[in-house]
């Protein structure tokens, strides 16, 4: 391993006393962070916390990074970045332990309100009303997620936002956007463990950052292992900087600046990050900082011991080159030009002792706060149960349960609720005031905990989509008829004119205006900053959207076809869908994902994985319009709202003729409200998107046979029929049929659950509900392949007719038997 770097130039930019104070403050913080890691592990092993993953070994490097962190900058990191958060004053030791204990009060644990395990950090960037804070008045951190390299996609967007703000002249002159940027001079700091650079998301994001030339400083903490697996199995050449050497910029070609440093070398780390951030901030050039020789004193996490896989030599090196120990060595050995010293051994030891004391005190304070709410619930429940015991014939058994609860060591809410349930089971059938009081207390606490652990999946602000008032499209006397794509295009024109913060990007979106020409002429009118092409990289297209949305822009991220959404489903599900939930309303990323799908022929271009999407993406609205007028109105609604959404335009609708509305950019299609397109009395048929249009043709044929169908377009799958209009239809028809081109039990199973269970429509049926879905294989190529793979007019007709045949075989004799 390397020897310590000699500092060639003594600090000459600041007074020595100031330099000394800064170094000692850094040393104090390094010791505080280290002690927090050590005590945090003990809290897990003693059972007070559930799981721990800590940032020990990375303290000095992260302090050097944090010196360059300015107000307005953003971090997109991972779960070992506690020292960065402490250094930028966006985390206290007490909050650190509050997160470890899963404190649910966001004033005590602001990152997630106990929804994420410790080590997952975030700043609160929106207030309690859902309004943006001034992000230029604070240092910012996007909310962490656990999936390795999952932070990379979002990091790209955070950095790209600076580029947009630097080159978007109109936004510079609008006062509200000064809360998001100072002329694009903000840097996005990315961090990752060396082993996680093996993930595809890392390579995709790094390539995109180099292509886009955005101000990103990417730090790789290289401790030589990925959990227990040596980096010789992780990275070619066992060095991410060597593996990425081709990304290095030259005088002739753009690229990255690549810098290397060592995790224990305080002066070299400080110099390296000063250079890295200057390049990124001033030149808008991405920088890779490969921090080698990082030690990890406690191993990967509390789930195991690194002594199992590290050699004796390596374990000794971990001690000899420990970052905090080497920092101490630097301080004690420092000699200035005039013989100046930073501190004596006694002074350094005093700092170490004070750091330990500080951490112990804040840990204790966090635990005391954490226990308050639980103990209040415990005391209330015990008092109510004791009153029941007095009145119940099962009092002896009840008292045993109470006694066990009272003797339990620091019981949690789960223990309290378990005991309450046992007691209520013992007194079932009894009738007493005490039992009624306990039931009421229990139900009230269930609602309280539902909010505690389940709120903010969607927006709770006045900008929630359900608060946006619907506005119907209007038409002129001449009722112009145009291709559906032109309705979309002209509507986008209006939105872009009205909202300069809207930008869009995707494959073929810019120069040619999209594969279906629904962005035709937009780039010429609004410029490449607002309407741009991207490479073929769906994961980071979504990441661009998330990062820019976190910084006040309104991105429309285009995925060319619905099938390609699978490349991005991880970042959609793990990151975007959980932003508001995992921050308990502290952050929002109102990205609009635009794609098109259904009914194109062939295995890889006709997918309708709606069941997967709606179950993986709870937290995102899923819109499935049947035509382009409807789709345009959804975009208008979503731009007024502050929530992410996916809009799946019907692929076969761009050349279909529709009436051109006169209030483009203004009318709003409501989300969560179905559209009863045709009223009927015999059967309720429910569908959406392109398949709805096929169902509509089948309904015309059914009418010829005397079957009256009520035809309902669900319009959105998330949210779904908030007014329960489908069950209202079933009160009239008493028969239900669902047509869905997803595989069997895909979206149709979801719709059945929504209608029969949540809307309680099961009791309204006179016939069993019928679903018509695609076959379970992928659609075969060609028109015949489509016909025999997915629901068609004949399938829909036959299924609907069969329902009526069973109801009245004389009136509707079978034509297939």
Short mmCIF file of N, CA and C in Angstrom, two decimals, residues 431-531:
data_model
loop_
_atom_site.label_atom_id
_atom_site.label_comp_id
_atom_site.label_asym_id
_atom_site.label_seq_id
_atom_site.Cartn_x
_atom_site.Cartn_y
_atom_site.Cartn_z
N UNK A 431 -70.19 -7.96 26.63
CA UNK A 431 -70.74 -6.63 26.39
C UNK A 431 -70.45 -5.76 27.60
N UNK A 432 -69.42 -4.90 27.45
CA UNK A 432 -69.07 -4.01 28.56
C UNK A 432 -68.57 -2.70 28.01
N UNK A 433 -68.69 -1.66 28.84
CA UNK A 433 -68.20 -0.34 28.43
C UNK A 433 -66.69 -0.36 28.23
N UNK A 434 -65.96 -1.11 29.06
CA UNK A 434 -64.50 -1.17 28.95
C UNK A 434 -64.08 -1.80 27.62
N UNK A 435 -64.81 -2.85 27.22
CA UNK A 435 -64.50 -3.49 25.93
C UNK A 435 -64.73 -2.52 24.78
N UNK A 436 -65.83 -1.79 24.86
CA UNK A 436 -66.12 -0.81 23.81
C UNK A 436 -65.03 0.27 23.74
N UNK A 437 -64.57 0.71 24.90
CA UNK A 437 -63.51 1.73 24.95
C UNK A 437 -62.22 1.21 24.32
N UNK A 438 -61.88 -0.04 24.62
CA UNK A 438 -60.65 -0.61 24.06
C UNK A 438 -60.77 -0.76 22.54
N UNK A 439 -61.93 -1.22 22.09
CA UNK A 439 -62.13 -1.36 20.63
C UNK A 439 -61.99 -0.01 19.95
N UNK A 440 -62.60 1.01 20.51
CA UNK A 440 -62.52 2.35 19.92
C UNK A 440 -61.08 2.87 19.92
N UNK A 441 -60.37 2.61 21.03
CA UNK A 441 -58.96 3.02 21.11
C UNK A 441 -58.14 2.30 20.03
N UNK A 442 -58.38 1.01 19.91
CA UNK A 442 -57.65 0.18 18.95
C UNK A 442 -57.89 0.65 17.52
N UNK A 443 -59.14 0.87 17.17
CA UNK A 443 -59.45 1.31 15.80
C UNK A 443 -58.86 2.69 15.51
N UNK A 444 -58.92 3.58 16.51
CA UNK A 444 -58.32 4.90 16.34
C UNK A 444 -56.82 4.83 16.13
N UNK A 445 -56.17 3.93 16.89
CA UNK A 445 -54.72 3.77 16.75
C UNK A 445 -54.35 3.12 15.42
N UNK A 446 -55.21 2.22 14.92
CA UNK A 446 -54.96 1.64 13.61
C UNK A 446 -54.95 2.73 12.53
N UNK A 447 -55.90 3.65 12.60
CA UNK A 447 -55.94 4.74 11.64
C UNK A 447 -54.72 5.65 11.81
N UNK A 448 -54.35 5.90 13.04
CA UNK A 448 -53.18 6.73 13.33
C UNK A 448 -51.92 6.10 12.74
N UNK A 449 -51.78 4.81 12.89
CA UNK A 449 -50.59 4.12 12.38
C UNK A 449 -50.64 3.93 10.87
N UNK A 450 -51.84 3.89 10.32
CA UNK A 450 -51.96 3.85 8.87
C UNK A 450 -51.38 5.13 8.27
N UNK A 451 -51.65 6.24 8.90
CA UNK A 451 -51.07 7.51 8.44
C UNK A 451 -49.57 7.56 8.75
N UNK A 452 -49.21 7.06 9.93
CA UNK A 452 -47.81 7.10 10.35
C UNK A 452 -46.91 6.36 9.36
N UNK A 453 -47.41 5.22 8.89
CA UNK A 453 -46.58 4.38 8.03
C UNK A 453 -47.02 4.36 6.57
N UNK A 454 -48.16 4.96 6.25
CA UNK A 454 -48.67 4.82 4.89
C UNK A 454 -49.00 6.09 4.16
N UNK A 455 -48.81 7.25 4.77
CA UNK A 455 -49.20 8.50 4.10
C UNK A 455 -48.23 8.86 2.97
N UNK A 456 -48.65 9.78 2.14
CA UNK A 456 -47.80 10.40 1.11
C UNK A 456 -47.33 9.45 0.01
N UNK A 457 -48.10 8.37 -0.24
CA UNK A 457 -47.79 7.61 -1.44
C UNK A 457 -47.99 8.51 -2.66
N UNK A 458 -49.03 9.32 -2.58
CA UNK A 458 -49.27 10.35 -3.58
C UNK A 458 -49.25 11.71 -2.89
N UNK A 459 -49.37 12.74 -3.65
CA UNK A 459 -49.29 14.09 -3.11
C UNK A 459 -50.41 14.36 -2.12
N UNK A 460 -50.06 15.07 -1.06
CA UNK A 460 -51.06 15.49 -0.08
C UNK A 460 -51.30 17.00 -0.18
N UNK A 461 -50.81 17.60 -1.25
CA UNK A 461 -50.91 19.06 -1.39
C UNK A 461 -52.15 19.44 -2.21
N UNK A 462 -52.33 20.72 -2.35
CA UNK A 462 -53.46 21.21 -3.16
C UNK A 462 -53.24 20.92 -4.64
N UNK A 463 -52.01 20.52 -5.00
CA UNK A 463 -51.69 20.23 -6.40
C UNK A 463 -51.89 18.76 -6.75
N UNK A 464 -52.43 17.96 -5.84
CA UNK A 464 -52.70 16.55 -6.14
C UNK A 464 -53.64 16.46 -7.34
N UNK A 465 -53.48 15.43 -8.16
CA UNK A 465 -54.28 15.35 -9.38
C UNK A 465 -55.78 15.32 -9.08
N UNK A 466 -56.13 14.76 -7.94
CA UNK A 466 -57.56 14.69 -7.60
C UNK A 466 -58.13 16.05 -7.24
N UNK A 467 -57.26 17.04 -7.05
CA UNK A 467 -57.73 18.40 -6.76
C UNK A 467 -57.78 19.29 -8.00
N UNK A 468 -57.35 18.77 -9.14
CA UNK A 468 -57.36 19.55 -10.38
C UNK A 468 -58.73 19.43 -11.02
N UNK A 469 -59.39 20.55 -11.20
CA UNK A 469 -60.76 20.54 -11.74
C UNK A 469 -60.76 20.20 -13.22
N UNK A 470 -61.68 19.35 -13.60
CA UNK A 470 -61.82 18.96 -15.00
C UNK A 470 -62.34 20.14 -15.82
N UNK A 471 -61.85 20.24 -17.06
CA UNK A 471 -62.34 21.24 -18.02
C UNK A 471 -62.57 20.50 -19.33
N UNK A 472 -63.78 20.59 -19.84
CA UNK A 472 -64.12 19.85 -21.07
C UNK A 472 -63.52 20.54 -22.29
N UNK A 473 -63.16 19.76 -23.30
CA UNK A 473 -62.72 20.40 -24.56
C UNK A 473 -63.89 21.11 -25.23
N UNK A 474 -63.59 22.21 -25.88
CA UNK A 474 -64.61 22.95 -26.61
C UNK A 474 -64.29 22.89 -28.10
N UNK A 475 -65.32 23.11 -28.92
CA UNK A 475 -65.15 22.99 -30.36
C UNK A 475 -65.81 24.15 -31.07
N UNK A 476 -65.24 24.55 -32.20
CA UNK A 476 -65.80 25.64 -32.98
C UNK A 476 -66.94 25.16 -33.85
N UNK A 477 -67.60 26.11 -34.46
CA UNK A 477 -68.74 25.77 -35.31
C UNK A 477 -68.32 24.91 -36.50
N UNK A 478 -67.09 25.16 -36.99
CA UNK A 478 -66.65 24.40 -38.17
C UNK A 478 -66.15 22.99 -37.80
N UNK A 479 -65.83 22.78 -36.51
CA UNK A 479 -65.35 21.49 -35.99
C UNK A 479 -64.30 20.87 -36.93
N UNK A 480 -63.12 21.48 -36.91
CA UNK A 480 -62.00 20.99 -37.71
C UNK A 480 -61.68 19.54 -37.37
N UNK A 481 -61.47 18.73 -38.37
CA UNK A 481 -61.10 17.33 -38.19
C UNK A 481 -59.64 17.17 -38.61
N UNK A 482 -58.83 16.63 -37.69
CA UNK A 482 -57.40 16.48 -37.95
C UNK A 482 -56.92 15.10 -37.46
N UNK A 483 -55.71 14.74 -37.90
CA UNK A 483 -55.07 13.56 -37.34
C UNK A 483 -54.87 13.74 -35.84
N UNK A 484 -55.00 12.65 -35.09
CA UNK A 484 -54.81 12.72 -33.65
C UNK A 484 -53.45 13.28 -33.26
N UNK A 485 -52.42 12.97 -34.04
CA UNK A 485 -51.08 13.45 -33.70
C UNK A 485 -51.01 14.98 -33.69
N UNK A 486 -51.80 15.63 -34.54
CA UNK A 486 -51.77 17.09 -34.60
C UNK A 486 -52.44 17.71 -33.37
N UNK A 487 -53.42 17.03 -32.82
CA UNK A 487 -54.02 17.50 -31.57
C UNK A 487 -52.97 17.48 -30.46
N UNK A 488 -52.24 16.38 -30.39
CA UNK A 488 -51.16 16.29 -29.41
C UNK A 488 -50.10 17.36 -29.65
N UNK A 489 -49.65 17.46 -30.87
CA UNK A 489 -48.58 18.43 -31.19
C UNK A 489 -48.99 19.85 -30.84
N UNK A 490 -50.16 20.26 -31.29
CA UNK A 490 -50.59 21.63 -31.04
C UNK A 490 -50.86 21.87 -29.56
N UNK A 491 -51.31 20.84 -28.87
CA UNK A 491 -51.50 20.98 -27.42
C UNK A 491 -50.16 21.14 -26.72
N UNK A 492 -49.16 20.37 -27.14
CA UNK A 492 -47.82 20.53 -26.57
C UNK A 492 -47.28 21.94 -26.84
N UNK A 493 -47.54 22.46 -28.01
CA UNK A 493 -47.12 23.82 -28.34
C UNK A 493 -47.66 24.81 -27.32
N UNK A 494 -48.94 24.69 -27.01
CA UNK A 494 -49.57 25.59 -26.04
C UNK A 494 -48.95 25.44 -24.65
N UNK A 495 -48.73 24.19 -24.23
CA UNK A 495 -48.15 23.95 -22.91
C UNK A 495 -46.73 24.52 -22.82
N UNK A 496 -45.94 24.34 -23.86
CA UNK A 496 -44.56 24.84 -23.84
C UNK A 496 -44.52 26.36 -23.83
N UNK A 497 -45.47 26.98 -24.50
CA UNK A 497 -45.53 28.44 -24.50
C UNK A 497 -45.92 28.97 -23.12
N UNK A 498 -46.82 28.26 -22.48
CA UNK A 498 -47.36 28.71 -21.18
C UNK A 498 -46.41 28.40 -20.04
N UNK A 499 -45.67 27.28 -20.12
CA UNK A 499 -44.82 26.82 -19.02
C UNK A 499 -43.37 26.67 -19.51
N UNK A 500 -42.56 27.69 -19.37
CA UNK A 500 -41.17 27.59 -19.86
C UNK A 500 -40.34 26.54 -19.14
N UNK A 501 -40.82 26.04 -18.00
CA UNK A 501 -40.08 25.01 -17.27
C UNK A 501 -40.27 23.62 -17.84
N UNK A 502 -41.19 23.46 -18.81
CA UNK A 502 -41.39 22.15 -19.42
C UNK A 502 -40.26 21.87 -20.40
N UNK A 503 -39.69 20.67 -20.29
CA UNK A 503 -38.72 20.20 -21.27
C UNK A 503 -39.08 18.76 -21.63
N UNK A 504 -38.67 18.33 -22.81
CA UNK A 504 -38.94 16.94 -23.20
C UNK A 504 -37.73 16.37 -23.90
N UNK A 505 -37.56 15.07 -23.79
CA UNK A 505 -36.38 14.41 -24.36
C UNK A 505 -36.68 12.93 -24.51
N UNK A 506 -36.03 12.32 -25.47
CA UNK A 506 -36.21 10.89 -25.70
C UNK A 506 -35.60 10.51 -27.03
N UNK A 507 -35.71 9.23 -27.36
CA UNK A 507 -35.16 8.74 -28.62
C UNK A 507 -36.00 9.27 -29.78
N UNK A 508 -35.37 10.02 -30.68
CA UNK A 508 -36.03 10.61 -31.87
C UNK A 508 -37.01 11.73 -31.54
N UNK A 509 -37.01 12.20 -30.30
CA UNK A 509 -37.96 13.24 -29.90
C UNK A 509 -37.63 14.59 -30.51
N UNK A 510 -36.34 14.90 -30.64
CA UNK A 510 -35.92 16.24 -31.01
C UNK A 510 -35.99 16.56 -32.49
N UNK A 511 -34.99 16.14 -33.23
CA UNK A 511 -34.83 16.58 -34.62
C UNK A 511 -36.01 16.22 -35.50
N UNK A 512 -36.48 14.95 -35.41
CA UNK A 512 -37.57 14.55 -36.30
C UNK A 512 -38.94 14.70 -35.65
N UNK A 513 -38.97 15.11 -34.39
CA UNK A 513 -40.25 15.36 -33.75
C UNK A 513 -41.00 14.13 -33.32
N UNK A 514 -40.27 13.04 -33.05
CA UNK A 514 -40.91 11.82 -32.59
C UNK A 514 -41.23 10.86 -33.71
N UNK A 515 -41.28 9.57 -33.38
CA UNK A 515 -41.53 8.57 -34.42
C UNK A 515 -42.91 8.72 -35.03
N UNK A 516 -43.83 9.34 -34.32
CA UNK A 516 -45.18 9.54 -34.84
C UNK A 516 -45.49 11.01 -35.12
N UNK A 517 -44.43 11.82 -35.12
CA UNK A 517 -44.52 13.23 -35.51
C UNK A 517 -45.42 14.06 -34.60
N UNK A 518 -45.61 13.63 -33.37
CA UNK A 518 -46.45 14.41 -32.45
C UNK A 518 -45.66 15.52 -31.76
N UNK A 519 -44.35 15.61 -32.03
CA UNK A 519 -43.53 16.74 -31.57
C UNK A 519 -42.96 17.50 -32.76
N UNK A 520 -43.60 17.35 -33.90
CA UNK A 520 -43.12 17.96 -35.13
C UNK A 520 -42.95 19.48 -34.98
N UNK A 521 -41.76 19.97 -35.31
CA UNK A 521 -41.50 21.41 -35.28
C UNK A 521 -41.21 21.97 -33.90
N UNK A 522 -41.28 21.17 -32.87
CA UNK A 522 -41.10 21.67 -31.51
C UNK A 522 -39.65 22.09 -31.24
N UNK A 523 -38.69 21.32 -31.72
CA UNK A 523 -37.30 21.68 -31.47
C UNK A 523 -36.94 22.98 -32.19
N UNK A 524 -37.43 23.14 -33.41
CA UNK A 524 -37.15 24.38 -34.13
C UNK A 524 -37.70 25.59 -33.39
N UNK A 525 -38.85 25.42 -32.78
CA UNK A 525 -39.49 26.54 -32.10
C UNK A 525 -38.92 26.81 -30.72
N UNK A 526 -38.62 25.76 -29.96
CA UNK A 526 -38.26 25.94 -28.55
C UNK A 526 -36.78 25.64 -28.25
N UNK A 527 -36.04 25.15 -29.24
CA UNK A 527 -34.62 24.96 -29.06
C UNK A 527 -34.26 23.59 -28.49
N UNK A 528 -32.97 23.24 -28.62
CA UNK A 528 -32.50 21.91 -28.21
C UNK A 528 -32.47 21.72 -26.71
N UNK A 529 -32.36 22.81 -25.94
CA UNK A 529 -32.36 22.66 -24.49
C UNK A 529 -33.71 22.13 -24.01
N UNK A 530 -34.79 22.53 -24.67
CA UNK A 530 -36.12 22.14 -24.20
C UNK A 530 -36.68 20.91 -24.92
N UNK A 531 -36.24 20.68 -26.16
CA UNK A 531 -36.73 19.54 -26.93
C UNK A 531 -35.51 18.83 -27.51
#
